[in-house]
Amino acid sequence: MHDPSSQLTLDLKRMIIEALELEDVTPDDIDNQAPLFGEGLGLDSIDALELGLELQKRYGIKLDAEAEDTRQHFASLDALRALVEARRDR
Amino acid sequence: MERLRISDWRAWCAHDDHDMIPSRREILLPIGSTLPRLLKRRLDAAGRATCDILHALVPHDGCPLIHASRHGDVAHTLSMLESLAQDIPLSPARFSMSVHNAVLGVYSIAHDHRQPLQALGACGHEFDALLTEAEGYLDAGHDNVVIVFSEGELPDTYHGYTPHPGQACAVGLRLSRRVGDGPHLAATHPETPAEPTPLEVIRWLSGSTPWLDGLQRFTQVAP
């Protein structure tokens, strides 16, 4: 777990579980490539807003809800990690 | 007009220390087990118990549902007010659930319920209001109505400022006008009007008290 990329992956999984109050879900249950919304983890549009707020609070990343690429950033945990690595300011 | 009858009821208390609720009127533990987990997480304990009670009482072909709570999910309401006071952005999930009909909304999504839903707050007169509204639906031609009255935990900040049952609790009744469906309700004038909480309704339904005082005095009359 010294690889910064896998540490960030674990941090993001913990952030998702905590912010979205996913009872009974552990970091191991979240597949890095699986969709976070709809299929896969099964999150909904309110969760997307909640995650957007968490990214702003923890990493200083502001997403435009209307932008086309926002959907791609939330496609999977790997996509979310790539976003944070590219745009984090803290 | 036929009188209002109680065809079934269910109840839940966070701490039923005196076995107040008869076992056949209890809901299955853990509470919230009738909800998909992604919906369950959005509700507090009283909201989850309300959905379990509805699941136990709503007939297969559905019926109008009425949910009353004097204070609603007051713990989450207070935490949002505290966030606002500290200029912390509000949780979108919490904000979306901060409406009085949120519990019925979650129930209707979970069970694809497509009949009337109504949420009430009545400053202590919730039980009277529930019965008045239920009579309206029955008079409009519905065979059954399910009503649920719940209160969540009261945060310490509010202790001493408002009446509260002292614990999270919920009670639901299925009402109809069919003869033979159960005891009917008789209403008379109480000596002093009262503001019953769900706990008083549970004590009355389980036979611990002979009547329930609200704006009216309610008595169960055996069929």
JSON list of C-alpha atoms in Angstrom, two decimals, chain A residues 20-25 41-44 46-47 49-50 53 56-57, chain B residues 37-43 48 76 88-94 96:
[
{"chain": "A", "resi": 20, "resn": "LEU", "atom": "CA", "xyz": [-22.80, 8.16, 0.91]},
{"chain": "A", "resi": 21, "resn": "GLU", "atom": "CA", "xyz": [-23.47, 6.24, 4.15]},
{"chain": "A", "resi": 22, "resn": "LEU", "atom": "CA", "xyz": [-23.08, 2.89, 2.39]},
{"chain": "A", "resi": 23, "resn": "GLU", "atom": "CA", "xyz": [-23.81, 0.63, 5.34]},
{"chain": "A", "resi": 24, "resn": "ASP", "atom": "CA", "xyz": [-22.45, -2.92, 5.00]},
{"chain": "A", "resi": 25, "resn": "VAL", "atom": "CA", "xyz": [-20.10, -1.96, 2.13]},
{"chain": "A", "resi": 41, "resn": "LEU", "atom": "CA", "xyz": [-22.50, 0.01, -6.99]},
{"chain": "A", "resi": 42, "resn": "GLY", "atom": "CA", "xyz": [-26.00, 1.30, -7.86]},
{"chain": "A", "resi": 43, "resn": "LEU", "atom": "CA", "xyz": [-25.63, 4.94, -6.84]},
{"chain": "A", "resi": 44, "resn": "ASP", "atom": "CA", "xyz": [-28.18, 7.58, -7.89]},
{"chain": "A", "resi": 46, "resn": "ILE", "atom": "CA", "xyz": [-28.30, 12.54, -5.36]},
{"chain": "A", "resi": 47, "resn": "ASP", "atom": "CA", "xyz": [-25.15, 10.51, -4.71]},
{"chain": "A", "resi": 49, "resn": "LEU", "atom": "CA", "xyz": [-24.18, 15.63, -6.07]},
{"chain": "A", "resi": 50, "resn": "GLU", "atom": "CA", "xyz": [-22.91, 14.33, -2.72]},
{"chain": "A", "resi": 53, "resn": "LEU", "atom": "CA", "xyz": [-19.39, 18.17, -2.79]},
{"chain": "A", "resi": 56, "resn": "GLN", "atom": "CA", "xyz": [-14.63, 19.94, -3.49]},
{"chain": "A", "resi": 57, "resn": "LYS", "atom": "CA", "xyz": [-14.19, 19.68, 0.29]},
{"chain": "B", "resi": 37, "resn": "ARG", "atom": "CA", "xyz": [-30.11, -1.06, 1.25]},
{"chain": "B", "resi": 38, "resn": "LEU", "atom": "CA", "xyz": [-29.50, 1.95, -1.01]},
{"chain": "B", "resi": 39, "resn": "LEU", "atom": "CA", "xyz": [-32.84, 3.44, 0.07]},
{"chain": "B", "resi": 40, "resn": "LYS", "atom": "CA", "xyz": [-32.61, 2.31, 3.69]},
{"chain": "B", "resi": 41, "resn": "ARG", "atom": "CA", "xyz": [-29.46, 4.40, 4.29]},
{"chain": "B", "resi": 42, "resn": "ARG", "atom": "CA", "xyz": [-31.40, 7.61, 3.61]},
{"chain": "B", "resi": 43, "resn": "LEU", "atom": "CA", "xyz": [-33.79, 7.13, 6.57]},
{"chain": "B", "resi": 48, "resn": "ARG", "atom": "CA", "xyz": [-37.08, 2.72, 8.55]},
{"chain": "B", "resi": 76, "resn": "HIS", "atom": "CA", "xyz": [-30.83, 15.57, 10.65]},
{"chain": "B", "resi": 88, "resn": "ILE", "atom": "CA", "xyz": [-20.55, 24.44, 5.73]},
{"chain": "B", "resi": 89, "resn": "PRO", "atom": "CA", "xyz": [-22.26, 23.39, 2.47]},
{"chain": "B", "resi": 90, "resn": "LEU", "atom": "CA", "xyz": [-25.34, 21.22, 3.07]},
{"chain": "B", "resi": 91, "resn": "SER", "atom": "CA", "xyz": [-25.31, 17.56, 2.15]},
{"chain": "B", "resi": 92, "resn": "PRO", "atom": "CA", "xyz": [-27.45, 17.21, -1.02]},
{"chain": "B", "resi": 93, "resn": "ALA", "atom": "CA", "xyz": [-28.73, 13.83, 0.22]},
{"chain": "B", "resi": 94, "resn": "ARG", "atom": "CA", "xyz": [-29.76, 15.26, 3.58]},
{"chain": "B", "resi": 96, "resn": "SER", "atom": "CA", "xyz": [-33.33, 16.08, -0.45]}
]
